[in-house]
PDB file of C-alpha atoms and ligand atoms in Angstrom:
ATOM      1  CA  MET A   1      11.380  16.271   8.277  1.00 95.00           C
ATOM      2  CA  ARG A   2       7.880  16.090   6.882  1.00 98.00           C
ATOM      3  CA  LEU A   3       6.520  13.218   9.021  1.00 98.00           C
ATOM      4  CA  LYS A   4       8.232  13.852  12.342  1.00 98.00           C
ATOM      5  CA  ASP A   5       6.868  11.563  15.104  1.00 98.00           C
ATOM      6  CA  ARG A   6       3.885  10.392  13.032  1.00 98.00           C
ATOM      7  CA  VAL A   7       3.026   6.740  13.596  1.00 99.00           C
ATOM      8  CA  ALA A   8       2.610   4.916  10.284  1.00 99.00           C
ATOM      9  CA  ILE A   9       1.474   1.363   9.541  1.00 99.00           C
ATOM     10  CA  VAL A  10       2.613   0.137   6.126  1.00 99.00           C
ATOM     11  CA  THR A  11       1.237  -3.275   5.157  1.00 99.00           C
ATOM     12  CA  GLY A  12       3.371  -5.558   3.005  1.00 98.00           C
ATOM     13  CA  SER A  13       6.500  -3.610   3.899  1.00 98.00           C
ATOM     14  CA  THR A  14       8.928  -6.533   4.044  1.00 98.00           C
ATOM     15  CA  ARG A  15       9.970  -5.864   0.425  1.00 97.00           C
ATOM     16  CA  GLY A  16       9.218  -3.947  -2.770  1.00 97.00           C
ATOM     17  CA  ILE A  17       7.082  -0.822  -2.811  1.00 98.00           C
ATOM     18  CA  GLY A  18       5.931  -1.211   0.809  1.00 98.00           C
ATOM     19  CA  GLU A  19       9.511  -1.459   2.066  1.00 98.00           C
ATOM     20  CA  ALA A  20      10.496   1.645   0.058  1.00 98.00           C
ATOM     21  CA  ILE A  21       7.522   3.557   1.511  1.00 99.00           C
ATOM     22  CA  ALA A  22       8.382   2.496   5.079  1.00 99.00           C
ATOM     23  CA  ARG A  23      12.030   3.513   4.646  1.00 98.00           C
ATOM     24  CA  ALA A  24      11.068   6.862   3.081  1.00 98.00           C
ATOM     25  CA  PHE A  25       8.605   7.535   5.931  1.00 99.00           C
ATOM     26  CA  ALA A  26      11.299   6.708   8.505  1.00 98.00           C
ATOM     27  CA  ARG A  27      13.750   9.087   6.815  1.00 98.00           C
ATOM     28  CA  GLU A  28      11.087  11.804   7.189  1.00 98.00           C
ATOM     29  CA  GLY A  29      10.897  11.123  10.931  1.00 98.00           C
ATOM     30  CA  ALA A  30       7.894   8.774  11.085  1.00 98.00           C
ATOM     31  CA  TRP A  31       7.741   5.806  13.455  1.00 98.00           C
ATOM     32  CA  VAL A  32       6.958   2.909  11.139  1.00 99.00           C
ATOM     33  CA  VAL A  33       5.282  -0.440  11.681  1.00 99.00           C
ATOM     34  CA  ILE A  34       6.681  -3.033   9.282  1.00 98.00           C
ATOM     35  CA  VAL A  35       3.990  -5.575   8.462  1.00 98.00           C
ATOM     36  CA  GLY A  36       4.211  -8.873   6.622  1.00 98.00           C
ATOM     37  CA  ARG A  37       3.460 -12.540   6.953  1.00 97.00           C
ATOM     38  CA  ASN A  38       7.159 -13.368   7.311  1.00 96.00           C
ATOM     39  CA  GLY A  39       8.276 -12.319  10.811  1.00 97.00           C
ATOM     40  CA  GLU A  40      11.989 -12.734  10.163  1.00 98.00           C
ATOM     41  CA  ARG A  41      11.920 -10.500   7.077  1.00 98.00           C
ATOM     42  CA  ALA A  42       9.762  -7.892   8.859  1.00 98.00           C
ATOM     43  CA  GLU A  43      12.151  -7.809  11.827  1.00 98.00           C
ATOM     44  CA  LYS A  44      15.150  -7.492   9.468  1.00 98.00           C
ATOM     45  CA  VAL A  45      13.672  -4.387   7.738  1.00 98.00           C
ATOM     46  CA  ALA A  46      12.704  -2.861  11.111  1.00 98.00           C
ATOM     47  CA  ALA A  47      16.196  -3.511  12.526  1.00 98.00           C
ATOM     48  CA  GLU A  48      17.866  -1.888   9.496  1.00 98.00           C
ATOM     49  CA  ILE A  49      15.691   1.216   9.875  1.00 98.00           C
ATOM     50  CA  ARG A  50      16.607   1.424  13.581  1.00 98.00           C
ATOM     51  CA  GLU A  51      20.322   1.012  12.737  1.00 98.00           C
ATOM     52  CA  GLN A  52      19.995   4.030  10.445  1.00 98.00           C
ATOM     53  CA  GLY A  53      18.601   6.071  13.329  1.00 98.00           C
ATOM     54  CA  GLY A  54      14.893   5.607  12.586  1.00 98.00           C
ATOM     55  CA  GLN A  55      12.044   4.230  14.673  1.00 98.00           C
ATOM     56  CA  ALA A  56      10.538   0.923  13.558  1.00 98.00           C
ATOM     57  CA  MET A  57       8.772  -2.123  14.926  1.00 98.00           C
ATOM     58  CA  ALA A  58       7.767  -5.345  13.180  1.00 98.00           C
ATOM     59  CA  VAL A  59       4.353  -7.009  13.400  1.00 98.00           C
ATOM     60  CA  VAL A  60       3.386 -10.281  11.736  1.00 98.00           C
ATOM     61  CA  ALA A  61      -0.063 -10.108  10.167  1.00 98.00           C
ATOM     62  CA  ASP A  62      -1.982 -11.591   7.282  1.00 98.00           C
ATOM     63  CA  VAL A  63      -4.141  -8.646   6.220  1.00 98.00           C
ATOM     64  CA  SER A  64      -6.808 -10.942   4.781  1.00 98.00           C
ATOM     65  CA  ARG A  65      -7.683 -11.952   8.379  1.00 98.00           C
ATOM     66  CA  MET A  66      -9.691  -9.385  10.347  1.00 98.00           C
ATOM     67  CA  GLU A  67      -8.292 -10.800  13.593  1.00 98.00           C
ATOM     68  CA  ASP A  68      -4.723 -10.101  12.414  1.00 98.00           C
ATOM     69  CA  ALA A  69      -5.651  -6.535  11.354  1.00 99.00           C
ATOM     70  CA  GLN A  70      -7.161  -5.854  14.783  1.00 98.00           C
ATOM     71  CA  ASN A  71      -4.106  -7.294  16.489  1.00 98.00           C
ATOM     72  CA  LEU A  72      -1.830  -5.134  14.314  1.00 98.00           C
ATOM     73  CA  VAL A  73      -3.649  -2.017  15.471  1.00 98.00           C
ATOM     74  CA  LYS A  74      -3.634  -3.167  19.100  1.00 98.00           C
ATOM     75  CA  GLN A  75       0.119  -3.862  19.065  1.00 98.00           C
ATOM     76  CA  THR A  76       0.791  -0.474  17.481  1.00 98.00           C
ATOM     77  CA  LEU A  77      -1.325   1.345  20.063  1.00 98.00           C
ATOM     78  CA  ASP A  78       0.134  -0.663  22.977  1.00 98.00           C
ATOM     79  CA  THR A  79       3.641   0.352  21.855  1.00 98.00           C
ATOM     80  CA  TRP A  80       3.245   3.871  20.474  1.00 98.00           C
ATOM     81  CA  GLY A  81      -0.213   5.030  21.630  1.00 98.00           C
ATOM     82  CA  LYS A  82      -1.470   6.512  18.338  1.00 98.00           C
ATOM     83  CA  ILE A  83      -1.813   5.888  14.604  1.00 98.00           C
ATOM     84  CA  ASP A  84      -1.524   8.765  12.129  1.00 98.00           C
ATOM     85  CA  ILE A  85      -1.017   7.013   8.803  1.00 99.00           C
ATOM     86  CA  LEU A  86      -2.143   3.714   7.272  1.00 99.00           C
ATOM     87  CA  VAL A  87      -0.788   2.540   3.923  1.00 99.00           C
ATOM     88  CA  ASN A  88      -2.701  -0.412   2.472  1.00 99.00           C
ATOM     89  CA  ASN A  89       0.031  -1.772   0.244  1.00 98.00           C
ATOM     90  CA  ALA A  90      -0.034  -5.580   0.735  1.00 98.00           C
ATOM     91  CA  GLY A  91      -1.014  -7.211  -2.527  1.00 98.00           C
ATOM     92  CA  ILE A  92      -0.528 -10.306  -4.654  1.00 97.00           C
ATOM     93  CA  THR A  93      -1.164 -11.527  -8.191  1.00 96.00           C
ATOM     94  CA  ARG A  94      -2.500 -14.929  -9.264  1.00 97.00           C
ATOM     95  CA  ASP A  95      -2.677 -14.411 -13.014  1.00 95.00           C
ATOM     96  CA  ASN A  96      -4.704 -16.597 -15.348  1.00 96.00           C
ATOM     97  CA  LEU A  97      -7.055 -16.193 -18.258  1.00 97.00           C
ATOM     98  CA  LEU A  98     -10.647 -16.087 -17.065  1.00 98.00           C
ATOM     99  CA  LEU A  99     -11.484 -19.454 -18.613  1.00 98.00           C
ATOM    100  CA  ARG A 100      -8.698 -21.071 -16.607  1.00 98.00           C
ATOM    101  CA  MET A 101      -8.964 -18.964 -13.468  1.00 98.00           C
ATOM    102  CA  SER A 102      -9.886 -21.040 -10.422  1.00 98.00           C
ATOM    103  CA  GLU A 103     -12.220 -19.876  -7.703  1.00 98.00           C
ATOM    104  CA  ALA A 104      -9.265 -20.116  -5.306  1.00 98.00           C
ATOM    105  CA  GLU A 105      -7.190 -17.714  -7.484  1.00 98.00           C
ATOM    106  CA  TRP A 106     -10.066 -15.239  -7.535  1.00 98.00           C
ATOM    107  CA  ASP A 107     -10.715 -15.486  -3.783  1.00 99.00           C
ATOM    108  CA  GLU A 108      -7.070 -15.236  -2.711  1.00 98.00           C
ATOM    109  CA  VAL A 109      -6.450 -12.040  -4.686  1.00 98.00           C
ATOM    110  CA  LEU A 110      -9.702 -10.369  -3.606  1.00 99.00           C
ATOM    111  CA  ASN A 111      -9.189 -11.410   0.010  1.00 99.00           C
ATOM    112  CA  ILE A 112      -5.698  -9.933   0.281  1.00 98.00           C
ATOM    113  CA  ASN A 113      -5.847  -6.935  -2.081  1.00 98.00           C
ATOM    114  CA  LEU A 114      -9.362  -5.659  -1.366  1.00 99.00           C
ATOM    115  CA  LYS A 115     -10.662  -7.239   1.837  1.00 99.00           C
ATOM    116  CA  GLY A 116      -7.215  -6.695   3.387  1.00 99.00           C
ATOM    117  CA  ALA A 117      -7.621  -2.940   2.890  1.00 99.00           C
ATOM    118  CA  PHE A 118     -11.121  -3.100   4.400  1.00 99.00           C
ATOM    119  CA  ASN A 119      -9.840  -5.077   7.412  1.00 99.00           C
ATOM    120  CA  CYS A 120      -6.962  -2.695   8.160  1.00 99.00           C
ATOM    121  CA  THR A 121      -8.900   0.505   7.468  1.00 99.00           C
ATOM    122  CA  LYS A 122     -11.850  -0.575   9.618  1.00 98.00           C
ATOM    123  CA  SER A 123      -9.438  -1.488  12.403  1.00 98.00           C
ATOM    124  CA  VAL A 124      -7.621   1.889  12.459  1.00 98.00           C
ATOM    125  CA  VAL A 125     -10.512   4.230  11.817  1.00 98.00           C
ATOM    126  CA  ARG A 126     -11.891   4.448  15.351  1.00 98.00           C
ATOM    127  CA  GLN A 127      -8.472   5.559  16.617  1.00 98.00           C
ATOM    128  CA  MET A 128      -8.047   8.122  13.818  1.00 98.00           C
ATOM    129  CA  MET A 129     -11.532   9.506  14.569  1.00 98.00           C
ATOM    130  CA  LYS A 130     -10.560   9.857  18.218  1.00 98.00           C
ATOM    131  CA  GLN A 131      -7.394  11.722  17.190  1.00 98.00           C
ATOM    132  CA  ARG A 132      -9.474  13.832  14.763  1.00 97.00           C
ATOM    133  CA  GLN A 133      -6.849  13.322  12.090  1.00 97.00           C
ATOM    134  CA  GLY A 134      -5.528  10.585   9.877  1.00 98.00           C
ATOM    135  CA  ARG A 135      -4.110   9.670   6.508  1.00 98.00           C
ATOM    136  CA  ILE A 136      -5.100   6.537   4.612  1.00 99.00           C
ATOM    137  CA  ILE A 137      -3.259   5.675   1.391  1.00 99.00           C
ATOM    138  CA  ASN A 138      -4.310   2.713  -0.735  1.00 99.00           C
ATOM    139  CA  ILE A 139      -1.960   1.246  -3.338  1.00 99.00           C
ATOM    140  CA  THR A 140      -4.071   0.404  -6.353  1.00 98.00           C
ATOM    141  CA  SER A 141      -2.744  -0.078  -9.931  1.00 98.00           C
ATOM    142  CA  VAL A 142      -3.109   1.194 -13.486  1.00 98.00           C
ATOM    143  CA  VAL A 143      -4.518  -2.283 -14.137  1.00 97.00           C
ATOM    144  CA  GLY A 144      -7.569  -1.323 -12.060  1.00 98.00           C
ATOM    145  CA  GLN A 145      -8.155   1.538 -14.519  1.00 98.00           C
ATOM    146  CA  MET A 146      -7.229  -0.116 -17.848  1.00 96.00           C
ATOM    147  CA  GLY A 147      -7.901  -3.804 -17.237  1.00 96.00           C
ATOM    148  CA  ASN A 148      -5.363  -6.424 -18.294  1.00 94.00           C
ATOM    149  CA  ALA A 149      -5.835  -9.751 -20.041  1.00 95.00           C
ATOM    150  CA  GLY A 150      -4.969 -12.515 -17.570  1.00 95.00           C
ATOM    151  CA  GLN A 151      -5.568 -10.345 -14.509  1.00 96.00           C
ATOM    152  CA  ALA A 152      -9.370 -10.202 -14.102  1.00 98.00           C
ATOM    153  CA  ASN A 153      -9.034 -10.985 -10.388  1.00 98.00           C
ATOM    154  CA  TYR A 154      -6.225  -8.464  -9.782  1.00 98.00           C
ATOM    155  CA  ALA A 155      -7.851  -5.710 -11.892  1.00 98.00           C
ATOM    156  CA  ALA A 156     -11.172  -6.205 -10.086  1.00 98.00           C
ATOM    157  CA  SER A 157      -9.449  -5.956  -6.699  1.00 99.00           C
ATOM    158  CA  LYS A 158      -7.599  -2.765  -7.718  1.00 98.00           C
ATOM    159  CA  ALA A 159     -10.685  -1.146  -9.291  1.00 99.00           C
ATOM    160  CA  GLY A 160     -12.548  -2.060  -6.097  1.00 99.00           C
ATOM    161  CA  LEU A 161      -9.876  -0.263  -4.075  1.00 98.00           C
ATOM    162  CA  ILE A 162     -10.557   2.944  -6.011  1.00 98.00           C
ATOM    163  CA  GLY A 163     -14.277   2.835  -5.130  1.00 99.00           C
ATOM    164  CA  PHE A 164     -13.348   2.008  -1.547  1.00 99.00           C
ATOM    165  CA  THR A 165     -10.918   4.973  -1.439  1.00 99.00           C
ATOM    166  CA  ARG A 166     -13.518   7.455  -2.644  1.00 99.00           C
ATOM    167  CA  SER A 167     -16.234   6.164  -0.287  1.00 99.00           C
ATOM    168  CA  VAL A 168     -13.953   6.243   2.756  1.00 99.00           C
ATOM    169  CA  ALA A 169     -12.784   9.741   1.744  1.00 99.00           C
ATOM    170  CA  ARG A 170     -16.376  10.971   1.710  1.00 98.00           C
ATOM    171  CA  GLU A 171     -17.283   9.248   5.001  1.00 98.00           C
ATOM    172  CA  LEU A 172     -14.311  10.481   6.971  1.00 98.00           C
ATOM    173  CA  ALA A 173     -13.550  13.928   5.556  1.00 98.00           C
ATOM    174  CA  SER A 174     -15.523  15.663   8.314  1.00 98.00           C
ATOM    175  CA  ARG A 175     -13.215  13.972  10.855  1.00 98.00           C
ATOM    176  CA  ASN A 176     -10.115  15.397   9.160  1.00 98.00           C
ATOM    177  CA  ILE A 177      -9.128  11.979   7.825  1.00 98.00           C
ATOM    178  CA  THR A 178      -8.048  11.894   4.181  1.00 98.00           C
ATOM    179  CA  CYS A 179      -8.057   8.801   1.995  1.00 99.00           C
ATOM    180  CA  ASN A 180      -6.260   8.700  -1.340  1.00 99.00           C
ATOM    181  CA  ALA A 181      -4.935   6.076  -3.712  1.00 99.00           C
ATOM    182  CA  ILE A 182      -1.706   5.744  -5.653  1.00 99.00           C
ATOM    183  CA  ALA A 183      -1.891   3.877  -8.960  1.00 98.00           C
ATOM    184  CA  PRO A 184       1.586   2.681  -9.901  1.00 98.00           C
ATOM    185  CA  GLY A 185       2.295   1.575 -13.430  1.00 97.00           C
ATOM    186  CA  TYR A 186       5.004  -1.044 -13.945  1.00 95.00           C
ATOM    187  CA  ILE A 187       7.461  -0.813 -11.069  1.00 97.00           C
ATOM    188  CA  GLU A 188      10.609  -2.944 -10.798  1.00 95.00           C
ATOM    189  CA  THR A 189       9.971  -5.263  -7.821  1.00 92.00           C
ATOM    190  CA  ASP A 190       9.704  -9.018  -7.181  1.00 89.00           C
ATOM    191  CA  MET A 191       6.127  -8.795  -8.504  1.00 86.00           C
ATOM    192  CA  THR A 192       7.302  -7.748 -11.978  1.00 87.00           C
ATOM    193  CA  ALA A 193      10.678  -9.573 -11.964  1.00 88.00           C
ATOM    194  CA  ALA A 194       8.921 -12.637 -13.360  1.00 82.00           C
ATOM    195  CA  LEU A 195       8.161 -10.843 -16.660  1.00 82.00           C
ATOM    196  CA  ASP A 196      10.320 -12.067 -19.523  1.00 84.00           C
ATOM    197  CA  GLU A 197      12.308  -9.704 -21.742  1.00 88.00           C
ATOM    198  CA  PRO A 198       9.890  -9.439 -24.738  1.00 87.00           C
ATOM    199  CA  VAL A 199       7.026  -8.641 -22.342  1.00 83.00           C
ATOM    200  CA  ARG A 200       9.129  -5.963 -20.624  1.00 85.00           C
ATOM    201  CA  GLU A 201      10.034  -4.413 -23.959  1.00 88.00           C
ATOM    202  CA  ALA A 202       6.390  -4.374 -25.057  1.00 86.00           C
ATOM    203  CA  LEU A 203       5.433  -2.767 -21.749  1.00 85.00           C
ATOM    204  CA  GLN A 204       8.111  -0.125 -22.008  1.00 90.00           C
ATOM    205  CA  LYS A 205       6.713   0.936 -25.399  1.00 92.00           C
ATOM    206  CA  GLN A 206       3.451   1.882 -23.649  1.00 93.00           C
ATOM    207  CA  ILE A 207       5.249   4.172 -21.179  1.00 96.00           C
ATOM    208  CA  PRO A 208       5.772   7.746 -22.435  1.00 97.00           C
ATOM    209  CA  LEU A 209       8.687   8.293 -20.014  1.00 97.00           C
ATOM    210  CA  ASN A 210      10.233   5.158 -21.548  1.00 94.00           C
ATOM    211  CA  ARG A 211      11.334   3.342 -18.395  1.00 94.00           C
ATOM    212  CA  LEU A 212       9.892   1.083 -15.761  1.00 94.00           C
ATOM    213  CA  GLY A 213       9.336   2.800 -12.431  1.00 97.00           C
ATOM    214  CA  GLN A 214      11.290   2.314  -9.206  1.00 97.00           C
ATOM    215  CA  ALA A 215       9.731   1.650  -5.797  1.00 98.00           C
ATOM    216  CA  GLU A 216      11.147   5.032  -4.688  1.00 98.00           C
ATOM    217  CA  ASP A 217       9.088   6.797  -7.379  1.00 98.00           C
ATOM    218  CA  VAL A 218       5.992   5.537  -5.556  1.00 98.00           C
ATOM    219  CA  ALA A 219       7.428   6.133  -2.070  1.00 98.00           C
ATOM    220  CA  ARG A 220       8.009   9.837  -2.754  1.00 98.00           C
ATOM    221  CA  VAL A 221       4.331  10.311  -3.630  1.00 99.00           C
ATOM    222  CA  ALA A 222       3.278   8.370  -0.527  1.00 99.00           C
ATOM    223  CA  VAL A 223       5.402  10.740   1.606  1.00 99.00           C
ATOM    224  CA  PHE A 224       3.683  13.715  -0.018  1.00 98.00           C
ATOM    225  CA  LEU A 225       0.171  12.297   0.541  1.00 98.00           C
ATOM    226  CA  ALA A 226       0.999  11.499   4.172  1.00 98.00           C
ATOM    227  CA  SER A 227       2.462  14.959   4.811  1.00 98.00           C
ATOM    228  CA  ASP A 228       0.852  18.296   5.707  1.00 98.00           C
ATOM    229  CA  ASP A 229       1.470  19.392   2.110  1.00 98.00           C
ATOM    230  CA  ALA A 230      -1.455  17.171   1.030  1.00 98.00           C
ATOM    231  CA  ALA A 231      -3.889  18.427   3.691  1.00 98.00           C
ATOM    232  CA  TYR A 232      -6.490  19.539   1.111  1.00 98.00           C
ATOM    233  CA  ILE A 233      -6.371  16.401  -1.063  1.00 98.00           C
ATOM    234  CA  THR A 234      -8.809  13.534  -0.511  1.00 99.00           C
ATOM    235  CA  GLY A 235     -10.575  10.904  -2.619  1.00 99.00           C
ATOM    236  CA  GLN A 236      -7.958  11.166  -5.378  1.00 98.00           C
ATOM    237  CA  VAL A 237      -6.089   8.575  -7.377  1.00 98.00           C
ATOM    238  CA  ILE A 238      -2.571   9.694  -8.227  1.00 98.00           C
ATOM    239  CA  ASN A 239      -0.958   7.779 -11.063  1.00 98.00           C
ATOM    240  CA  VAL A 240       2.766   7.075 -10.780  1.00 98.00           C
ATOM    241  CA  ASP A 241       3.119   5.362 -14.109  1.00 98.00           C
ATOM    242  CA  GLY A 242       5.447   7.340 -16.396  1.00 98.00           C
ATOM    243  CA  GLY A 243       2.394   8.602 -18.253  1.00 98.00           C
ATOM    244  CA  MET A 244       0.840   5.207 -19.131  1.00 97.00           C
ATOM    245  CA  VAL A 245      -2.676   6.277 -18.169  1.00 97.00           C
ATOM    246  CA  MET A 246      -3.769   9.825 -18.888  1.00 96.00           C
ATOM    247  CA  ALA A 247      -7.375  10.288 -17.853  1.00 81.00           C
TER     248      ALA A 247
HETATM  249  N1  LIG B 301       5.225  -3.774  -8.910  1.00 57.95           N
HETATM  250  C1  LIG B 301       4.346  -3.176  -9.682  1.00 57.95           C
HETATM  251  O1  LIG B 301       4.583  -2.961 -10.871  1.00 57.95           O
HETATM  252  C2  LIG B 301       3.039  -2.717  -9.140  1.00 57.95           C
HETATM  253  C3  LIG B 301       2.212  -1.969  -9.981  1.00 57.95           C
HETATM  254  C4  LIG B 301       0.998  -1.511  -9.512  1.00 57.95           C
HETATM  255  C5  LIG B 301       0.616  -1.803  -8.218  1.00 57.95           C
HETATM  256  N2  LIG B 301       1.419  -2.543  -7.422  1.00 57.95           N
HETATM  257  C6  LIG B 301       0.931  -2.827  -6.078  1.00 57.95           C
HETATM  258  O2  LIG B 301       1.861  -2.381  -5.123  1.00 57.95           O
HETATM  259  C7  LIG B 301       1.800  -3.192  -3.962  1.00 57.95           C
HETATM  260  C8  LIG B 301       3.189  -3.713  -3.637  1.00 57.95           C
HETATM  261  O3  LIG B 301       3.649  -4.448  -4.745  1.00 57.95           O
HETATM  262  P1  LIG B 301       5.160  -4.947  -4.915  1.00 57.95           P
HETATM  263  O4  LIG B 301       5.466  -4.899  -6.353  1.00 57.95           O
HETATM  264  O5  LIG B 301       6.033  -4.280  -3.945  1.00 57.95           O
HETATM  265  O6  LIG B 301       4.959  -6.488  -4.542  1.00 57.95           O
HETATM  266  P2  LIG B 301       5.891  -7.519  -3.742  1.00 57.95           P
HETATM  267  O7  LIG B 301       5.366  -8.858  -4.096  1.00 57.95           O
HETATM  268  O8  LIG B 301       7.320  -7.214  -3.955  1.00 57.95           O
HETATM  269  O9  LIG B 301       5.531  -7.169  -2.216  1.00 57.95           O
HETATM  270  C9  LIG B 301       4.261  -7.413  -1.689  1.00 57.95           C
HETATM  271  C10 LIG B 301       4.321  -7.298  -0.199  1.00 57.95           C
HETATM  272  O10 LIG B 301       3.019  -7.634   0.340  1.00 57.95           O
HETATM  273  C11 LIG B 301       3.176  -8.624   1.346  1.00 57.95           C
HETATM  274  N3  LIG B 301       1.954  -9.438   1.456  1.00 57.95           N
HETATM  275  C12 LIG B 301       1.409 -10.246   0.513  1.00 57.95           C
HETATM  276  N4  LIG B 301       0.305 -10.825   1.004  1.00 57.95           N
HETATM  277  C13 LIG B 301       0.144 -10.377   2.280  1.00 57.95           C
HETATM  278  C14 LIG B 301      -0.814 -10.615   3.304  1.00 57.95           C
HETATM  279  N5  LIG B 301      -1.843 -11.449   3.119  1.00 57.95           N
HETATM  280  N6  LIG B 301      -0.673  -9.973   4.483  1.00 57.95           N
HETATM  281  C15 LIG B 301       0.355  -9.132   4.697  1.00 57.95           C
HETATM  282  N7  LIG B 301       1.302  -8.864   3.765  1.00 57.95           N
HETATM  283  C16 LIG B 301       1.185  -9.493   2.573  1.00 57.95           C
HETATM  284  C17 LIG B 301       4.400  -9.414   0.912  1.00 57.95           C
HETATM  285  O11 LIG B 301       4.959 -10.120   1.996  1.00 57.95           O
HETATM  286  C18 LIG B 301       5.297  -8.280   0.433  1.00 57.95           C
HETATM  287  O12 LIG B 301       5.916  -7.644   1.525  1.00 57.95           O
HETATM  288  C19 LIG B 301       0.781  -4.290  -4.278  1.00 57.95           C
HETATM  289  O13 LIG B 301      -0.482  -3.940  -3.751  1.00 57.95           O
HETATM  290  C20 LIG B 301       0.749  -4.284  -5.777  1.00 57.95           C
HETATM  291  O14 LIG B 301      -0.475  -4.778  -6.263  1.00 57.95           O
HETATM  292  C21 LIG B 301       2.614  -3.008  -7.844  1.00 57.95           C
END
């Protein structure tokens, strides 16, 4: 077990990529905090992990609210006394062409995808510094590297996360805290289920490995980055995209 008894907070882990990461962490022996805005769904995922012999608790939090992020950290510490890993995964899309994009669509995406990562990271960092170790993993996107028509808000939030990742990595390296990002390509989840068939086919043509990714493809890389195997890696963006972006 590569994450035995590590305490891990995974935001947005009630479904999709976050849920797959939380389940993979639990299988590796981590104690996972399932976080989402829907308490029932979060409790259901946590209960299933416990039924399979893992350790999990559910916390309701909206990561765009600093108060919720602080409460998430407090509840984790009150229950388990430490925090080893934070995965900033919670994210949304509100797609529109720039000309039609409302201020509300811009603000909502930036507030959850980018400010949410700031809120949660700022809230856990003091504890990780005290422990003199920590792992922070931010889920960005290939869209933050390539841009995408109709996703100016989302791409800006994900590009922002990359700058945030590298700055935090530099600030906290001396405290033995690493901070890396994973950039998934197109992964089959609720977020991409809305794409119609011609769009999916066009997307698939841009993927050298010729398939959409699975949440588990991302989860396996998250396990690696959270584990001792990645001790000498910080400030990096690892693409899990079937070869879509080759920098
Ligand atoms: N699916 C893809 O192809 C893809 C590609 C690149 C990056 N990503 C990124 O991966 C992450 C997960 O995406 P997904 O496809 O699993 O999406 P999803 O919509 O299936 O899941 C998103 C999760 O985030 C939670 N969430 C949303 N807003 C929240 C908030 N304010 N506070 C707390 N939780 C909140 C949701 O409840 C849900 O659990 C996102 O950051 C997304 O941008 C996804």
